[in-house]
XYZ file of N, CA, C and O in Angstrom:
652
model
N -64.853 29.524 61.427
C -64.553 28.129 61.193
C -64.420 27.457 62.552
O -63.690 27.915 63.414
N -65.093 26.335 62.744
C -65.078 25.653 64.032
C -63.728 24.979 64.255
O -62.995 24.662 63.311
N -63.404 24.730 65.521
C -62.150 24.065 65.868
C -62.110 22.654 65.287
O -61.063 22.189 64.828
N -63.239 21.945 65.282
C -63.312 20.598 64.722
C -62.965 20.609 63.234
O -62.167 19.813 62.758
N -63.567 21.547 62.492
C -63.325 21.620 61.051
C -61.863 21.949 60.770
O -61.244 21.346 59.891
N -61.282 22.913 61.531
C -59.873 23.264 61.324
C -58.972 22.061 61.592
O -58.052 21.779 60.831
N -59.244 21.310 62.665
C -58.450 20.132 63.009
C -58.577 19.065 61.929
O -57.594 18.464 61.494
N -59.818 18.814 61.472
C -60.047 17.829 60.421
C -59.327 18.224 59.143
O -58.656 17.407 58.511
N -59.443 19.493 58.735
C -58.817 19.975 57.507
C -57.300 19.841 57.589
O -56.656 19.358 56.656
N -56.696 20.233 58.720
C -55.257 20.131 58.894
C -54.812 18.669 58.843
O -53.836 18.332 58.168
N -55.531 17.786 59.516
C -55.196 16.359 59.493
C -55.303 15.801 58.078
O -54.469 15.004 57.646
N -56.323 16.214 57.338
C -56.513 15.752 55.965
C -55.358 16.192 55.078
O -54.783 15.386 54.345
N -54.979 17.451 55.138
C -53.892 17.977 54.314
C -52.573 17.284 54.654
O -51.836 16.872 53.773
N -52.282 17.121 55.955
C -51.056 16.436 56.342
C -51.083 14.976 55.911
O -50.069 14.417 55.516
N -52.236 14.367 55.962
C -52.369 12.957 55.597
C -52.134 12.688 54.132
O -51.603 11.643 53.765
N -52.500 13.612 53.249
C -52.329 13.339 51.819
C -51.017 13.852 51.262
O -50.660 13.497 50.150
N -50.282 14.661 52.008
C -49.070 15.204 51.415
C -47.799 14.839 52.159
O -46.731 15.214 51.739
N -47.887 14.092 53.232
C -46.715 13.752 54.021
C -45.874 12.660 53.384
O -46.344 11.895 52.569
N -44.592 12.566 53.803
C -43.710 11.540 53.264
C -43.887 10.221 54.011
O -42.935 9.589 54.419
N -45.095 9.796 54.178
C -45.401 8.608 54.964
C -45.917 7.509 54.067
O -45.995 7.638 52.853
N -46.309 6.403 54.708
C -46.936 5.299 54.021
C -48.414 5.598 53.931
O -49.032 5.954 54.919
N -49.013 5.463 52.754
C -50.423 5.793 52.593
C -51.170 4.593 52.058
O -50.712 3.944 51.131
N -52.311 4.275 52.635
C -53.164 3.188 52.144
C -54.181 3.810 51.204
O -54.853 4.767 51.569
N -54.264 3.309 50.002
C -55.181 3.874 49.021
C -56.014 2.770 48.407
O -55.580 1.628 48.335
N -57.204 3.101 47.958
C -58.050 2.131 47.264
C -57.749 2.195 45.782
O -57.937 3.222 45.162
N -57.234 1.121 45.236
C -56.922 1.043 43.821
C -57.677 -0.163 43.282
O -57.225 -1.289 43.384
N -58.858 0.079 42.740
C -59.732 -1.009 42.336
C -59.344 -1.693 41.048
O -59.655 -2.852 40.846
N -58.644 -1.035 40.170
C -58.254 -1.586 38.886
C -59.363 -2.415 38.269
O -59.236 -3.612 38.093
N -60.447 -1.785 37.954
C -61.544 -2.452 37.265
C -62.698 -2.807 38.166
O -63.775 -3.129 37.691
N -62.499 -2.763 39.474
C -63.587 -2.948 40.415
C -63.963 -4.386 40.738
O -64.770 -4.619 41.616
N -63.379 -5.374 40.059
C -63.663 -6.772 40.376
C -62.347 -7.514 40.554
O -61.298 -7.056 40.108
N -62.398 -8.662 41.205
C -61.190 -9.439 41.449
C -60.549 -9.877 40.136
O -61.239 -10.204 39.175
N -59.234 -9.881 40.115
C -58.484 -10.320 38.936
C -58.327 -11.831 38.982
O -58.046 -12.411 40.024
N -58.510 -12.508 37.867
C -58.390 -13.956 37.781
C -56.981 -14.320 37.313
O -56.673 -14.243 36.120
N -56.118 -14.726 38.255
C -54.731 -15.051 37.940
C -54.589 -16.375 37.195
O -53.495 -16.716 36.757
N -55.656 -17.116 37.024
C -55.589 -18.398 36.321
C -55.779 -18.266 34.816
O -55.651 -19.251 34.096
N -56.085 -17.074 34.334
C -56.258 -16.872 32.899
C -54.905 -16.948 32.201
O -53.868 -16.670 32.797
N -54.895 -17.315 30.931
C -53.619 -17.389 30.209
C -52.994 -16.004 30.040
O -53.693 -14.995 30.045
N -51.670 -15.987 29.919
C -50.916 -14.751 29.706
C -50.497 -14.703 28.243
O -49.882 -15.633 27.731
N -50.851 -13.606 27.545
C -50.499 -13.424 26.141
C -49.488 -12.294 26.031
O -49.659 -11.236 26.633
N -48.412 -12.506 25.255
C -47.355 -11.514 25.109
C -47.083 -11.267 23.631
O -46.992 -12.211 22.850
N -46.936 -9.987 23.246
C -46.471 -9.624 21.908
C -45.299 -8.658 22.063
O -45.259 -7.873 23.002
N -44.322 -8.751 21.142
C -43.130 -7.903 21.213
C -42.400 -7.926 19.883
O -42.713 -8.727 19.001
N -41.396 -7.045 19.761
C -40.566 -7.015 18.558
C -39.584 -8.175 18.513
O -39.223 -8.643 17.438
N -39.108 -8.639 19.692
C -38.163 -9.754 19.708
C -38.339 -10.585 20.972
O -38.875 -10.119 21.971
N -37.863 -11.839 20.894
C -37.962 -12.781 22.003
C -36.653 -13.549 22.109
O -36.126 -14.042 21.103
N -36.123 -13.649 23.345
C -34.959 -14.473 23.645
C -35.358 -15.437 24.751
O -35.920 -15.016 25.773
N -35.073 -16.743 24.563
C -35.427 -17.749 25.554
C -34.161 -18.353 26.129
O -33.263 -18.766 25.387
N -34.094 -18.417 27.467
C -32.990 -19.061 28.160
C -33.287 -20.557 28.186
O -34.239 -20.996 28.837
N -32.483 -21.353 27.499
C -32.751 -22.783 27.380
C -32.604 -23.535 28.700
O -33.224 -24.576 28.887
N -31.790 -23.017 29.631
C -31.580 -23.739 30.884
C -32.767 -23.632 31.849
O -33.074 -24.581 32.554
N -33.448 -22.486 31.875
C -34.575 -22.341 32.812
C -35.901 -22.017 32.117
O -36.935 -21.969 32.765
N -35.861 -21.778 30.825
C -37.085 -21.505 30.082
C -37.576 -20.075 30.170
O -38.568 -19.721 29.536
N -36.911 -19.231 30.961
C -37.337 -17.843 31.075
C -37.255 -17.147 29.725
O -36.388 -17.455 28.909
N -38.168 -16.224 29.501
C -38.253 -15.531 28.222
C -38.087 -14.034 28.429
O -38.641 -13.473 29.386
N -37.353 -13.389 27.533
C -37.177 -11.940 27.563
C -37.741 -11.377 26.264
O -37.283 -11.720 25.173
N -38.757 -10.527 26.407
C -39.380 -9.846 25.279
C -38.878 -8.417 25.269
O -38.839 -7.766 26.313
N -38.523 -7.920 24.074
C -38.035 -6.541 23.978
C -38.686 -5.824 22.819
O -38.996 -6.431 21.792
N -38.895 -4.525 23.008
C -39.443 -3.662 21.971
C -40.954 -3.705 21.883
O -41.514 -4.711 21.491
N -41.597 -2.619 22.267
C -43.061 -2.493 22.174
C -43.786 -3.698 22.779
O -44.667 -4.276 22.157
N -43.406 -4.075 23.991
C -43.945 -5.283 24.616
C -45.331 -5.008 25.207
O -45.549 -3.997 25.867
N -46.241 -5.943 24.949
C -47.596 -5.882 25.510
C -47.893 -7.249 26.118
O -47.791 -8.271 25.445
N -48.251 -7.244 27.422
C -48.636 -8.471 28.116
C -50.083 -8.306 28.539
O -50.451 -7.290 29.136
N -50.909 -9.332 28.253
C -52.315 -9.277 28.645
C -52.681 -10.559 29.377
O -52.258 -11.649 28.987
N -53.454 -10.389 30.443
C -54.039 -11.516 31.159
C -55.453 -11.091 31.519
O -55.657 -10.258 32.394
N -56.420 -11.647 30.820
C -57.801 -11.197 31.010
C -57.908 -9.734 30.631
O -57.465 -9.322 29.555
N -58.443 -8.909 31.537
C -58.577 -7.479 31.262
C -57.410 -6.655 31.802
O -57.423 -5.442 31.759
N -56.373 -7.322 32.287
C -55.174 -6.651 32.777
C -54.172 -6.550 31.630
O -53.888 -7.536 30.947
N -53.626 -5.340 31.402
C -52.705 -5.107 30.290
C -51.484 -4.363 30.814
O -51.616 -3.388 31.560
N -50.286 -4.833 30.421
C -49.038 -4.192 30.812
C -48.213 -3.953 29.558
O -48.065 -4.852 28.729
N -47.681 -2.733 29.403
C -46.787 -2.421 28.292
C -45.474 -1.898 28.853
O -45.450 -1.265 29.915
N -44.379 -2.184 28.133
C -43.051 -1.735 28.564
C -42.068 -1.933 27.419
O -42.383 -2.574 26.414
N -40.872 -1.418 27.599
C -39.813 -1.617 26.616
C -39.225 -3.013 26.681
O -38.832 -3.584 25.667
N -39.185 -3.591 27.898
C -38.611 -4.928 28.089
C -39.401 -5.642 29.181
O -39.661 -5.065 30.231
N -39.749 -6.890 28.918
C -40.458 -7.688 29.920
C -39.853 -9.088 29.945
O -39.690 -9.724 28.905
N -39.518 -9.522 31.163
C -39.012 -10.880 31.358
C -40.104 -11.719 32.006
O -40.703 -11.312 33.006
N -40.340 -12.898 31.450
C -41.302 -13.840 32.007
C -40.498 -14.920 32.724
O -39.687 -15.611 32.105
N -40.718 -15.052 34.033
C -40.003 -16.026 34.850
C -40.958 -17.176 35.138
O -42.066 -16.963 35.625
N -40.494 -18.394 34.829
C -41.320 -19.585 35.011
C -40.917 -20.333 36.279
O -39.787 -20.237 36.738
N -41.860 -21.110 36.814
C -41.597 -22.002 37.929
C -42.070 -23.395 37.566
O -42.999 -23.545 36.771
N -41.418 -24.373 38.145
C -41.832 -25.767 37.932
C -42.012 -26.450 39.282
O -41.859 -27.656 39.402
N -42.342 -25.672 40.308
C -42.432 -26.226 41.665
C -43.529 -27.278 41.816
O -43.462 -28.112 42.705
N -44.526 -27.283 40.982
C -45.590 -28.283 41.064
C -45.444 -29.334 39.967
O -46.351 -30.124 39.741
N -44.314 -29.338 39.303
C -44.094 -30.275 38.214
C -44.494 -29.719 36.857
O -43.971 -30.123 35.838
N -45.429 -28.807 36.846
C -45.864 -28.166 35.604
C -45.203 -26.797 35.498
O -45.027 -26.102 36.484
N -44.844 -26.423 34.281
C -44.231 -25.112 34.059
C -45.311 -24.054 34.007
O -46.219 -24.124 33.177
N -45.223 -23.049 34.916
C -46.208 -21.966 34.966
C -45.486 -20.632 35.104
O -44.382 -20.564 35.637
N -46.143 -19.572 34.650
C -45.583 -18.235 34.794
C -45.624 -17.862 36.273
O -46.660 -17.937 36.925
N -44.466 -17.481 36.807
C -44.354 -17.077 38.203
C -44.368 -15.556 38.331
O -45.135 -15.008 39.108
N -43.502 -14.882 37.582
C -43.372 -13.428 37.659
C -43.272 -12.825 36.272
O -42.744 -13.453 35.346
N -43.754 -11.600 36.153
C -43.579 -10.789 34.964
C -42.832 -9.545 35.436
O -43.337 -8.799 36.287
N -41.611 -9.343 34.921
C -40.765 -8.227 35.348
C -40.629 -7.264 34.175
O -40.121 -7.643 33.114
N -41.071 -6.048 34.372
C -41.094 -5.061 33.286
C -40.191 -3.876 33.607
O -40.151 -3.415 34.747
N -39.495 -3.390 32.581
C -38.659 -2.194 32.712
C -38.815 -1.354 31.450
O -39.259 -1.844 30.417
N -38.448 -0.100 31.572
C -38.471 0.768 30.399
C -39.815 1.417 30.140
O -40.410 1.184 29.103
N -40.298 2.208 31.080
C -41.562 2.915 30.897
C -42.758 1.981 30.957
O -43.302 1.607 29.923
N -43.142 1.580 32.145
C -44.200 0.592 32.344
C -45.558 1.278 32.480
O -45.694 2.253 33.222
N -46.548 0.753 31.772
C -47.919 1.211 31.887
C -48.799 -0.008 32.118
O -48.736 -0.965 31.347
N -49.602 0.021 33.183
C -50.519 -1.066 33.499
C -51.928 -0.495 33.474
O -52.192 0.535 34.100
N -52.826 -1.153 32.745
C -54.213 -0.687 32.685
C -55.153 -1.847 32.978
O -54.850 -3.012 32.701
N -56.284 -1.495 33.533
C -57.370 -2.441 33.746
C -58.645 -1.616 33.700
O -58.887 -0.783 34.560
N -59.442 -1.827 32.676
C -60.610 -0.978 32.483
C -60.148 0.441 32.227
O -59.211 0.681 31.474
N -60.767 1.406 32.901
C -60.404 2.814 32.738
C -59.285 3.242 33.681
O -58.814 4.369 33.617
N -58.847 2.348 34.579
C -57.800 2.673 35.543
C -56.429 2.436 34.935
O -56.245 1.519 34.138
N -55.444 3.263 35.325
C -54.096 3.138 34.780
C -53.062 3.436 35.851
O -53.298 4.255 36.747
N -51.922 2.750 35.759
C -50.787 3.001 36.650
C -49.531 2.958 35.811
O -49.401 2.138 34.902
N -48.599 3.846 36.112
C -47.340 3.861 35.380
C -46.182 4.053 36.332
O -46.336 4.597 37.422
N -45.016 3.563 35.913
C -43.796 3.679 36.701
C -42.616 3.267 35.846
O -42.767 2.837 34.700
N -41.418 3.359 36.418
C -40.211 2.992 35.683
C -40.068 1.479 35.571
O -39.610 0.965 34.554
N -40.477 0.750 36.631
C -40.355 -0.706 36.665
C -41.582 -1.310 37.321
O -42.262 -0.655 38.114
N -41.831 -2.591 37.013
C -42.946 -3.304 37.649
C -42.605 -4.776 37.764
O -41.884 -5.328 36.933
N -43.138 -5.396 38.810
C -43.056 -6.845 38.981
C -44.452 -7.328 39.328
O -45.059 -6.866 40.285
N -44.953 -8.253 38.526
C -46.267 -8.819 38.757
C -46.102 -10.292 39.118
O -45.620 -11.083 38.308
N -46.453 -10.652 40.352
C -46.424 -12.041 40.809
C -47.759 -12.662 40.416
O -48.793 -12.349 41.012
N -47.758 -13.522 39.423
C -48.985 -14.016 38.805
C -49.866 -14.782 39.788
O -51.064 -14.523 39.888
N -49.306 -15.724 40.525
C -50.134 -16.570 41.391
C -50.714 -15.831 42.589
O -51.798 -16.142 43.045
N -49.998 -14.839 43.126
C -50.513 -14.068 44.263
C -51.239 -12.812 43.816
O -51.861 -12.139 44.633
N -51.148 -12.473 42.534
C -51.777 -11.281 41.955
C -51.310 -10.003 42.635
O -52.077 -9.065 42.818
N -50.017 -9.949 43.004
C -49.437 -8.748 43.592
C -48.616 -8.021 42.531
O -47.730 -8.606 41.908
N -48.922 -6.749 42.356
C -48.229 -5.903 41.385
C -47.461 -4.832 42.140
O -48.052 -4.093 42.933
N -46.150 -4.777 41.908
C -45.308 -3.762 42.541
C -44.770 -2.851 41.450
O -44.095 -3.317 40.529
N -45.089 -1.570 41.547
C -44.561 -0.559 40.628
C -43.570 0.299 41.395
O -43.810 0.616 42.577
N -42.488 0.704 40.733
C -41.517 1.572 41.386
C -40.976 2.588 40.395
O -41.023 2.372 39.189
N -40.491 3.695 40.934
C -39.914 4.747 40.107
C -40.943 5.709 39.559
O -41.512 5.444 38.522
N -41.194 6.809 40.249
C -42.143 7.838 39.813
C -43.495 7.239 39.429
O -43.963 7.375 38.303
N -44.105 6.579 40.375
C -45.385 5.898 40.152
C -46.519 6.911 40.087
O -46.579 7.847 40.888
N -47.421 6.721 39.128
C -48.615 7.550 38.995
C -49.793 6.632 38.695
O -49.744 5.840 37.760
N -50.840 6.743 39.500
C -52.064 5.975 39.297
C -53.196 6.950 39.050
O -53.349 7.927 39.785
N -53.988 6.702 37.998
C -55.147 7.545 37.720
C -56.396 6.682 37.680
O -56.399 5.589 37.119
N -57.435 7.203 38.329
C -58.756 6.583 38.326
C -59.744 7.722 38.140
O -60.057 8.425 39.094
N -60.196 7.888 36.895
C -61.073 9.018 36.614
C -60.355 10.308 36.923
O -59.205 10.499 36.536
N -60.989 11.220 37.689
C -60.367 12.504 37.992
C -59.380 12.459 39.160
O -58.792 13.459 39.521
N -59.164 11.280 39.765
C -58.275 11.147 40.918
C -56.926 10.609 40.477
O -56.855 9.672 39.691
N -55.862 11.212 41.005
C -54.504 10.765 40.707
C -53.720 10.617 42.001
O -53.862 11.441 42.917
N -52.911 9.563 42.090
C -52.069 9.322 43.250
C -50.668 9.034 42.726
O -50.498 8.217 41.820
N -49.661 9.686 43.298
C -48.284 9.497 42.868
C -47.410 9.212 44.074
O -47.698 9.651 45.187
N -46.345 8.471 43.852
C -45.389 8.156 44.912
C -44.173 7.480 44.322
O -44.040 7.349 43.105
N -43.284 7.020 45.203
C -42.055 6.372 44.751
C -42.265 4.892 44.437
O -41.636 4.345 43.549
N -43.173 4.243 45.195
C -43.392 2.807 45.034
C -44.826 2.486 45.413
O -45.373 3.078 46.336
N -45.424 1.542 44.680
C -46.792 1.135 44.981
C -46.906 -0.380 44.901
O -46.404 -0.989 43.959
N -47.570 -0.959 45.883
C -47.886 -2.382 45.889
C -49.398 -2.507 45.790
O -50.119 -1.933 46.604
N -49.879 -3.237 44.771
C -51.315 -3.394 44.546
C -51.668 -4.868 44.650
O -51.070 -5.699 43.962
N -52.618 -5.182 45.509
C -53.179 -6.526 45.567
C -54.327 -6.542 44.575
O -55.392 -5.972 44.825
N -54.121 -7.184 43.438
C -55.119 -7.155 42.374
C -56.383 -7.923 42.743
O -57.422 -7.724 42.135
N -56.301 -8.804 43.740
C -57.466 -9.564 44.163
C -58.403 -8.722 45.009
O -59.609 -8.699 44.793
N -57.839 -7.977 45.974
C -58.675 -7.161 46.854
C -58.867 -5.747 46.345
O -59.784 -5.055 46.783
N -57.973 -5.296 45.461
C -58.073 -3.941 44.942
C -57.497 -2.889 45.859
O -57.717 -1.706 45.649
N -56.723 -3.295 46.874
C -56.115 -2.314 47.761
C -54.676 -2.089 47.368
O -54.020 -2.974 46.811
N -54.202 -0.901 47.646
C -52.832 -0.565 47.309
C -52.175 0.216 48.420
O -52.844 0.855 49.226
N -50.861 0.126 48.459
C -50.064 0.887 49.414
C -49.037 1.680 48.626
O -48.319 1.115 47.803
N -48.988 2.972 48.869
C -48.025 3.845 48.212
C -47.059 4.339 49.272
O -47.476 4.737 50.362
N -45.746 4.308 48.974
C -44.808 4.900 49.906
C -43.825 5.787 49.166
O -43.820 5.837 47.952
N -43.053 6.510 49.945
C -42.207 7.554 49.390
C -42.941 8.869 49.564
O -43.838 8.982 50.393
N -42.593 9.838 48.840
C -43.278 11.139 48.908
C -44.601 10.991 48.167
O -44.660 11.007 46.941
N -45.693 10.846 48.921
C -47.011 10.580 48.343
C -47.701 11.899 48.010
O -47.740 12.815 48.825
N -48.232 11.959 46.783
C -48.969 13.144 46.337
C -50.297 12.668 45.751
O -50.356 11.634 45.109
N -51.317 13.440 45.957
C -52.612 13.047 45.401
C -53.396 14.251 44.938
O -53.253 15.349 45.470
N -54.223 14.033 43.919
C -55.179 15.021 43.447
C -56.533 14.344 43.510
O -56.740 13.297 42.908
N -57.409 14.912 44.287
C -58.747 14.340 44.446
C -59.670 14.971 43.438
O -59.716 16.191 43.307
N -60.412 14.142 42.714
C -61.331 14.630 41.686
C -62.533 15.316 42.277
O -62.884 15.142 43.433
N -63.195 16.060 41.457
C -64.423 16.761 41.849
C -65.614 15.852 41.678
O -65.535 14.645 41.839
N -66.736 16.443 41.288
C -67.969 15.657 41.089
C -67.761 14.626 39.980
O -67.170 14.907 38.958
N -68.295 13.449 40.221
C -68.125 12.370 39.234
C -69.442 11.950 38.698
O -70.431 11.952 39.262
């Protein structure tokens, strides 16, 4: 085995298993997400805060925006009126969160989706699967527009074989 190959292999192994910050490609469907699409929510129950209009959905909650789908036990929809019009600002999910887009999936204990910036933050035993590839960590930030993600905490990955 050549010295170059041994060095490359060692660097690769340390790079995918270290407790560092890792930059990963998370395409979530392979095209940019359109944050201007309407948000649809279904759940077992709904509570609305009359003072700020925020809504809390509980029980078998499903949120969809275009081809982006989020499920959880509880989801709070936070509204903003900074432009005079009431718009969804954040979607905060707890209780076993699953986010899918196409064949890609991510799961964690909690998630916050900033609708206008299309930033999705998952935390708590995060696992992302894309075909035969899986990436796990403590926290993941995904830019749904560019398809890039950052995983931190103890990062673990399984690289798929032939696709």
